[in-house]
């Protein structure tokens, strides 16, 4: 079973636990209303989680999530990891030990000795009889929630809709445990008042069938037994890692980086593990989960010394249009010496630099436009270099203005080509409309420039434009002084291909169906084609527009 598949199972289990926590905290929050409201909420809560399917789902999820966490801990080749991941691991590993007392005193006591655990009994114990336990339990609530929130954030952060939803989710993440704790405090005060009534405590404890001393001793033994087993399992993982490392040390692999730096690691480590162990800065925005592609490297030497990519890695590489010698460093485990060249700047993942989302990169849907001047290279051959620079700068000014006025971001000016991004903030629908409007304005701008320079140009300037909308990773990339906002991924690759296709069709614009649909513009009157794109499965359905002036935008 692949690590990616195991992570998915763990994620499914995590969602069951998240649902449990959310309902549990909501139930606590009812304490703000009254102890009776808490009891009423608890009836529904128990109907769900103490039913046979609820029990199976909850305890199945606890066992699956916990065991897979231990297994993945064993699988990790190095324990060096980003701070957020270290925090999530530490919290996750601490929680079973912190929660066991509460679980044994409630669920296990109920199951083993038919001891009921209504809020009046639990709050009496935690608020009045043992405030230290109560404080610890409140802390556990916060830690469990923090663990869940970190997991959800790092799972969702590449979703295109997440930046918009994040403030709302953050508000819920803050509000729920706060209300739960306030409910606990309010219930504590109510129980304190009730406990002052003579005979209330004794009657309540009788009613819930509080455990006899012998039963309490057995519950304590269960709790200690669990802690022993858990500690044993943790030490087992640590010992197994040590044994594996000791065995692997007998065979090491040398990974050479640009500049001649060498990392020597036991075989079985990923290239990203090697970089981390050797303190070689290496981009890894998703934390080595095979989802962002920012860790990708070119295998400069020793391509035969790495195993073939897994299906999941192959899919990511295909999406970014990677060459055959490019691999994800976090997924590739060389079995012999290799030389590699990281393809993205390590500072892409630097949390202490600009610290913005764009700097760290995020996946989102947007429209990408490519354009270039037709036949300009041939025309430039007969001109002085100063004239070429003058015309190009005027051309870049014309198209740059058209792009920015339409709401886009000019991204790259290379040769006589330009790449622009639309919808980074406004979303793919608006971005697609903006890209089409920019295309029209660019053609008009170039026509006006041609008219102005007619005396110096052998033929009027003509432009070819390709537009496609889809998912891409957007971020600030580059090195040193040369950092700029750009996008990488299949969408960029396709847009570039559509721009090249304008030459084949002798058209001003080729637009993918995806872009036209997002822009809600009917292009059915224009000729349609299916285009093959190199390194991409499936063909792209496009519309060919000879003259952009007739576009309905
Ligand atoms: S670190 Fe994200 S794919 Fe390797």
XYZ file of C-alpha atoms and ligand atoms in Angstrom:
557
model
C 0.000 0.000 0.000
C 1.437 3.383 -0.965
C 2.095 6.120 1.575
C -0.303 8.390 -0.329
C -3.087 5.793 0.040
C -2.377 5.388 3.752
C -2.476 9.166 4.184
C -5.902 9.186 2.542
C -7.226 6.548 4.935
C -5.812 8.533 7.847
C -7.512 11.648 6.503
C -10.877 9.835 6.339
C -10.457 8.716 9.956
C -9.475 12.269 10.904
C -12.747 13.562 9.521
C -14.768 11.177 11.681
C -12.815 12.432 14.711
C -13.309 16.038 13.640
C -17.067 15.442 13.422
C -16.990 13.890 16.901
C -15.045 16.826 18.363
C -17.329 19.381 16.720
C -20.481 17.763 18.116
C -18.874 17.183 21.517
C -17.833 20.832 21.802
C -21.247 22.003 20.603
C -22.778 19.880 23.359
C -20.441 21.475 25.945
C -21.396 24.917 24.660
C -25.024 24.254 25.634
C -23.825 24.667 29.232
C -24.047 28.409 28.588
C -27.821 27.863 28.484
C -28.137 25.378 31.364
C -27.166 21.967 32.652
C -30.530 20.689 31.399
C -29.770 21.943 27.884
C -26.454 20.080 28.020
C -28.278 16.918 29.093
C -30.783 17.281 26.246
C -27.956 17.736 23.724
C -26.143 14.774 25.232
C -29.134 12.514 24.525
C -28.712 13.144 20.766
C -24.962 12.951 21.024
C -25.102 9.524 22.667
C -27.805 8.325 20.288
C -25.278 8.865 17.517
C -21.930 7.923 19.046
C -23.038 5.109 21.365
C -25.087 3.398 18.695
C -23.440 0.366 17.069
C -22.514 2.229 13.820
C -21.407 5.318 15.766
C -19.226 3.207 18.076
C -17.720 1.393 15.127
C -17.031 4.638 13.275
C -15.567 6.433 16.303
C -13.344 3.689 17.676
C -12.452 2.483 14.196
C -11.345 6.035 13.378
C -9.354 6.359 16.622
C -7.576 3.057 16.008
C -6.964 3.764 12.303
C -5.780 7.329 12.818
C -3.501 6.396 15.707
C -1.994 3.262 14.174
C -1.406 4.939 10.823
C 0.231 7.898 12.567
C 2.658 5.459 14.221
C 3.214 3.655 10.934
C 3.878 6.895 9.040
C 6.186 7.988 11.855
C 8.124 4.810 11.287
C 8.088 5.352 7.527
C 9.576 8.846 7.717
C 13.253 8.680 6.953
C 14.089 11.807 8.891
C 12.348 13.564 11.746
C 13.417 16.950 10.431
C 10.230 18.619 9.291
C 8.615 22.057 9.090
C 7.523 23.554 12.409
C 3.798 23.187 11.701
C 4.208 19.509 10.934
C 6.320 18.946 14.042
C 3.625 20.686 16.118
C 0.904 18.546 14.593
C 2.842 15.321 15.146
C 3.698 16.219 18.746
C 0.116 17.137 19.601
C -1.213 14.014 17.896
C 1.193 11.754 19.788
C 0.471 13.436 23.137
C -3.321 13.336 22.838
C -3.923 9.596 23.483
C -1.981 9.830 26.747
C -3.792 13.018 27.761
C -7.263 11.779 26.848
C -7.181 8.286 28.278
C -8.254 9.338 31.812
C -11.376 11.060 30.499
C -12.298 8.202 28.182
C -11.846 5.550 30.906
C -13.873 7.576 33.430
C -16.769 7.997 31.008
C -17.095 5.558 28.140
C -15.172 2.603 29.609
C -16.840 2.970 33.034
C -20.211 2.973 31.297
C -19.372 -0.020 29.163
C -17.709 -2.038 31.943
C -19.782 -1.193 35.044
C -22.885 0.520 33.699
C -21.775 3.820 35.260
C -23.654 6.700 33.703
C -21.673 9.804 32.853
C -24.095 12.740 32.649
C -22.661 16.239 32.633
C -23.652 16.702 36.304
C -21.293 13.895 37.331
C -18.439 14.768 34.946
C -18.569 18.494 35.762
C -18.774 17.758 39.513
C -15.572 15.707 39.195
C -13.666 18.155 37.009
C -14.891 21.447 38.452
C -15.380 20.787 42.168
C -13.677 17.551 43.208
C -10.511 17.849 41.117
C -10.011 21.302 39.569
C -6.501 20.284 38.503
C -8.029 17.540 36.353
C -10.551 20.058 35.081
C -7.796 22.462 34.003
C -5.933 19.628 32.333
C -9.079 18.547 30.510
C -9.653 22.121 29.298
C -6.091 22.164 27.981
C -6.670 18.842 26.224
C -9.743 20.329 24.530
C -7.602 23.158 23.155
C -4.769 20.838 22.073
C -7.093 18.373 20.332
C -8.763 21.212 18.474
C -5.417 22.744 17.535
C -4.262 19.406 16.152
C -7.426 19.139 14.060
C -7.212 22.745 12.819
C -3.587 22.432 11.720
C -4.508 19.281 9.808
C -7.504 20.897 8.105
C -5.542 24.042 7.198
C -2.648 22.187 5.621
C -5.008 19.859 3.836
C -7.129 22.618 2.331
C -4.638 25.380 1.702
C -4.103 24.533 -1.974
C -7.837 24.573 -2.779
C -8.739 27.510 -4.991
C -11.678 28.521 -2.765
C -9.748 28.264 0.494
C -8.370 31.832 0.704
C -11.952 33.124 0.544
C -13.278 30.601 3.065
C -10.305 30.818 5.465
C -11.513 33.828 7.526
C -14.877 32.115 8.117
C -13.285 28.809 8.999
C -10.881 30.619 11.311
C -13.809 32.290 13.070
C -15.498 28.909 13.581
C -12.209 27.380 14.749
C -11.876 30.098 17.376
C -15.505 30.257 18.412
C -16.281 26.592 18.942
C -13.711 25.701 21.638
C -14.273 29.085 23.288
C -18.006 28.429 23.564
C -17.304 24.865 24.742
C -15.056 26.139 27.535
C -17.571 28.837 28.474
C -20.253 26.147 28.610
C -18.038 24.091 30.915
C -17.480 27.093 33.212
C -21.219 27.899 33.323
C -22.023 24.249 34.056
C -19.352 24.259 36.777
C -21.047 27.186 38.488
C -24.449 25.529 38.247
C -23.138 22.264 39.653
C -21.409 24.175 42.498
C -24.756 25.702 43.456
C -26.483 22.288 43.274
C -23.768 20.654 45.358
C -24.564 23.081 48.172
C -28.025 21.554 48.414
C -27.821 18.901 51.159
C -27.971 15.374 49.746
C -27.753 16.397 46.043
C -24.259 15.024 45.473
C -24.999 11.689 47.175
C -28.286 11.272 45.328
C -26.680 12.095 41.982
C -23.804 9.660 42.533
C -26.270 6.938 43.506
C -28.368 7.659 40.427
C -25.406 7.361 38.082
C -24.190 4.195 39.783
C -20.797 5.700 40.650
C -18.071 3.037 40.695
C -17.330 1.149 43.902
C -13.695 1.236 45.129
C -12.948 -2.135 43.511
C -14.427 -0.954 40.227
C -12.484 2.309 40.437
C -9.308 0.282 40.973
C -10.044 -1.773 37.863
C -10.659 1.385 35.847
C -7.331 2.755 37.065
C -5.645 -0.483 36.021
C -7.219 -0.194 32.547
C -5.946 3.349 32.249
C -2.431 2.387 33.315
C -2.498 -0.624 31.031
C -3.383 1.580 28.060
C -0.619 4.038 28.916
C 1.902 1.187 29.177
C 0.847 -0.256 25.825
C 0.931 3.157 24.186
C 4.355 3.978 25.578
C 5.559 0.563 24.477
C 4.220 1.202 20.950
C 5.951 4.587 20.789
C 9.235 3.137 21.998
C 8.740 0.295 19.515
C 8.526 2.789 16.656
C 11.630 4.602 17.884
C 13.501 1.297 18.212
C 12.364 0.109 14.770
C 13.564 3.372 13.254
C 16.919 2.889 14.971
C 17.287 -0.663 13.678
C 16.399 0.404 10.151
C 18.876 3.245 10.310
C 21.611 1.013 11.632
C 21.026 -1.447 8.812
C 20.792 1.272 6.201
C 24.066 2.852 7.340
C 25.831 -0.155 5.942
C 24.798 1.080 2.508
C 24.778 4.773 1.776
C 23.933 6.878 -1.250
C 25.664 10.079 -2.339
C 23.509 12.887 -3.651
C 25.412 15.672 -5.381
C 23.930 19.174 -5.633
C 24.910 22.075 -7.891
C 28.188 23.596 -6.759
C 29.541 20.176 -5.815
C 27.851 19.916 -2.413
C 27.296 16.278 -1.452
C 24.782 14.705 0.946
C 25.463 11.154 2.038
C 22.383 9.327 3.302
C 21.396 5.771 4.017
C 19.733 4.187 1.008
C 15.935 4.407 1.145
C 15.892 8.107 2.022
C 14.166 10.473 -0.368
C 16.163 13.229 -2.055
C 14.232 15.737 0.080
C 15.209 13.809 3.243
C 18.823 14.019 2.094
C 18.560 17.769 1.546
C 17.086 18.250 5.002
C 19.678 16.072 6.691
C 22.508 17.873 4.936
C 20.973 21.327 5.484
C 20.701 21.919 1.760
C 17.895 24.488 1.312
C 15.136 22.824 -0.705
C 11.629 24.060 -1.542
C 8.858 21.799 -0.220
C 5.682 23.794 0.186
C 3.385 20.823 0.876
C 5.831 19.381 3.405
C 6.858 16.398 1.291
C 3.375 15.059 0.578
C 3.759 14.866 -3.185
C 1.141 17.517 -3.868
C 2.856 20.810 -4.693
C 5.691 19.799 -7.060
C 7.894 22.616 -5.674
C 10.550 20.107 -4.581
C 11.092 18.829 -8.099
C 14.635 18.211 -9.255
C 16.328 17.349 -12.495
C 18.342 14.138 -12.179
C 21.493 15.353 -13.851
C 23.397 12.109 -13.389
C 22.287 8.614 -12.379
C 18.729 8.610 -13.729
C 18.954 4.819 -13.725
C 19.643 4.886 -9.989
C 16.133 5.957 -9.020
C 13.023 3.766 -9.143
C 10.206 4.607 -11.577
C 7.724 7.187 -10.248
C 4.591 5.970 -8.508
C 1.213 6.647 -10.116
C 0.611 9.620 -7.777
C 4.016 11.153 -8.561
C 3.520 10.571 -12.278
C 0.218 12.467 -12.151
C 1.830 15.488 -10.466
C 4.738 15.485 -12.941
C 2.319 15.272 -15.857
C 0.346 18.233 -14.538
C 3.430 20.449 -14.524
C 4.589 19.144 -17.896
C 7.850 17.881 -16.395
C 10.582 16.434 -18.603
C 11.398 12.708 -18.200
C 14.499 13.458 -16.107
C 12.530 15.560 -13.599
C 11.328 13.944 -10.367
C 9.689 14.963 -7.118
C 12.471 15.036 -4.517
C 10.043 14.088 -1.745
C 8.930 10.912 -3.527
C 12.176 9.711 -5.085
C 14.442 7.331 -3.167
C 17.713 6.774 -5.039
C 19.247 3.340 -4.533
C 22.612 4.510 -5.852
C 24.549 7.758 -6.326
C 22.847 10.589 -8.222
C 23.459 14.239 -9.051
C 20.432 16.516 -8.875
C 19.514 20.087 -9.614
C 16.550 21.567 -7.667
C 14.342 23.439 -10.129
C 12.694 25.986 -7.823
C 14.293 28.438 -5.465
C 14.394 27.115 -1.877
C 13.091 30.471 -0.681
C 9.725 29.664 -2.249
C 9.049 27.801 0.990
C 10.760 30.261 3.305
C 8.356 31.261 6.036
C 10.514 34.096 7.291
C 10.829 36.038 4.066
C 7.768 37.813 2.769
C 5.438 35.330 4.420
C 2.545 35.950 2.079
C 0.451 33.259 0.500
C 1.674 34.291 -2.906
C 5.269 33.913 -1.803
C 4.596 30.417 -0.514
C 2.517 29.453 -3.518
C -1.025 28.227 -3.734
C -3.060 26.297 -6.229
C -5.964 28.154 -7.722
C -7.991 28.483 -10.881
C -7.092 31.388 -13.120
C -6.909 32.450 -16.765
C -3.512 32.463 -18.466
C -2.798 34.431 -21.643
C 0.186 34.025 -23.949
C 0.880 36.346 -26.868
C 3.661 36.981 -29.297
C 4.412 39.040 -32.380
C 4.134 37.215 -35.673
C 7.232 37.280 -37.891
C 9.042 39.774 -35.701
C 12.301 37.809 -35.616
C 12.517 37.942 -39.415
C 11.648 41.627 -39.384
C 14.298 42.321 -36.702
C 17.050 40.775 -38.828
C 16.894 43.806 -41.129
C 16.876 46.415 -38.369
C 19.482 47.990 -36.127
C 19.458 46.598 -32.562
C 18.451 50.031 -31.187
C 15.422 50.054 -33.494
C 14.462 46.544 -32.422
C 14.614 47.524 -28.753
C 12.585 50.666 -29.468
C 9.816 48.781 -31.289
C 9.733 46.023 -28.706
C 9.468 48.458 -25.828
C 6.617 50.272 -27.554
C 4.943 46.914 -28.186
C 5.371 45.842 -24.531
C 3.955 49.173 -23.437
C 0.880 48.705 -25.641
C 0.141 45.122 -24.572
C 1.152 45.757 -20.951
C -1.325 48.613 -20.699
C -4.056 46.514 -22.305
C -3.428 43.703 -19.823
C -3.309 45.817 -16.679
C -6.332 47.917 -17.703
C -8.322 44.702 -18.191
C -7.360 43.638 -14.651
C -4.522 41.209 -15.401
C -0.937 40.909 -14.240
C 1.841 40.961 -16.815
C 4.105 38.173 -15.873
C 6.873 37.563 -18.363
C 8.238 39.492 -21.310
C 10.520 37.152 -23.193
C 11.752 37.991 -26.672
C 8.623 39.290 -28.367
C 6.317 37.157 -26.197
C 4.289 38.011 -23.153
C 2.523 35.936 -20.504
C -0.230 37.374 -18.324
C -2.382 36.081 -15.464
C -6.016 37.000 -14.850
C -8.309 36.266 -11.935
C -5.710 35.780 -9.199
C -7.911 37.743 -6.824
C -11.166 37.959 -8.787
C -11.537 34.248 -9.570
C -11.547 32.267 -12.823
C -14.885 33.531 -14.228
C -13.946 37.206 -13.985
C -10.371 36.356 -14.957
C -11.528 34.640 -18.161
C -13.663 37.634 -19.131
C -10.746 39.960 -18.360
C -8.377 37.870 -20.471
C -10.720 38.038 -23.483
C -11.179 41.776 -23.033
C -7.388 42.161 -22.762
C -6.927 40.163 -25.981
C -9.178 42.551 -27.824
C -7.447 45.618 -26.347
C -4.008 44.144 -27.125
C -4.895 43.664 -30.779
C -6.258 47.214 -30.946
C -3.139 48.554 -29.202
C -0.813 46.727 -31.603
C -2.855 47.969 -34.593
C -2.548 51.551 -33.323
C 1.201 51.093 -32.827
C 1.559 49.695 -36.349
C -0.236 52.712 -37.747
C 2.039 55.028 -35.779
C 5.223 53.267 -36.924
C 3.973 52.521 -40.438
C 6.908 54.362 -42.007
C 9.466 52.190 -40.150
C 7.793 48.814 -40.500
C 7.863 46.723 -43.683
C 4.508 45.165 -42.734
C 2.025 45.911 -39.946
C 2.674 44.200 -36.613
C 0.472 41.170 -36.000
C -0.091 39.337 -32.777
C -1.173 35.783 -31.866
C -2.868 35.114 -28.517
C -3.743 31.915 -26.653
C -6.024 31.830 -23.573
C -6.797 28.925 -21.256
C -8.400 28.754 -17.799
C -7.702 26.079 -15.216
C -5.780 25.245 -12.048
C -2.175 26.390 -11.605
C 0.205 26.975 -8.736
C 0.606 30.727 -8.309
C 3.450 32.153 -6.308
C 6.406 34.490 -6.219
C 9.290 32.662 -7.788
C 12.785 33.475 -8.811
C 16.023 34.164 -7.083
C 17.848 37.094 -5.551
C 16.477 40.355 -6.925
C 14.518 38.595 -9.646
C 11.374 37.549 -7.795
C 8.063 37.901 -9.580
C 4.542 36.586 -9.366
C 4.079 33.757 -11.792
C 2.168 30.560 -12.322
C 3.262 27.047 -13.119
C 1.343 23.991 -14.143
C -0.633 22.382 -16.886
C -2.822 25.455 -17.501
C 0.228 27.569 -18.350
C 1.549 24.845 -20.613
C -1.793 24.632 -22.467
C -2.122 28.424 -22.867
C 1.347 28.545 -24.433
C 0.346 25.757 -26.807
C -2.807 27.660 -27.853
C -0.738 30.739 -28.630
C 1.519 28.613 -30.884
C -1.595 27.204 -32.577
C -2.562 30.696 -33.762
C 0.312 30.367 -36.275
C -1.128 27.110 -37.660
C -4.602 28.593 -38.026
C -3.413 32.062 -39.139
C -5.696 33.460 -36.433
C -5.361 36.233 -33.889
C -6.780 34.224 -31.004
C -7.234 30.605 -29.919
C -9.373 30.165 -26.786
C -9.995 26.936 -24.920
C -13.582 25.915 -24.257
C -12.776 26.009 -20.549
C -11.911 29.712 -20.764
C -14.971 30.565 -22.883
C -17.284 28.641 -20.547
C -15.852 30.351 -17.466
C -16.290 33.719 -19.165
C -19.925 32.785 -20.013
C -19.302 33.887 -23.594
C -20.908 32.041 -26.465
C -18.224 31.306 -29.059
C -20.206 28.628 -30.881
C -20.196 30.742 -34.057
C -16.409 30.324 -34.362
C -14.633 27.281 -35.825
C -13.828 24.570 -33.298
C -10.865 22.184 -33.108
C -9.401 19.534 -30.842
C -5.745 20.203 -30.111
C -3.147 17.736 -28.845
C -0.772 19.122 -26.220
C 2.621 17.550 -25.644
C 2.978 15.546 -22.393
C -0.732 15.800 -21.756
C -3.363 13.091 -21.906
C -6.542 14.077 -23.765
C -7.067 16.856 -26.274
C -8.095 20.444 -25.692
C -11.261 21.675 -27.320
C -10.697 25.181 -28.684
C -12.345 27.954 -30.678
C -10.378 29.781 -33.323
C -11.023 33.497 -33.781
C -9.472 35.010 -36.898
C -10.186 38.592 -35.898
C -10.486 39.484 -32.234
C -12.392 42.671 -33.107
C -15.537 40.591 -33.687
C -15.384 39.020 -30.216
C -18.578 39.621 -28.195
C -16.729 41.168 -25.235
S 7.324 18.842 -1.349
Fe 5.441 19.098 -2.351
S 5.580 17.655 -3.947
Fe 7.429 17.360 -2.916
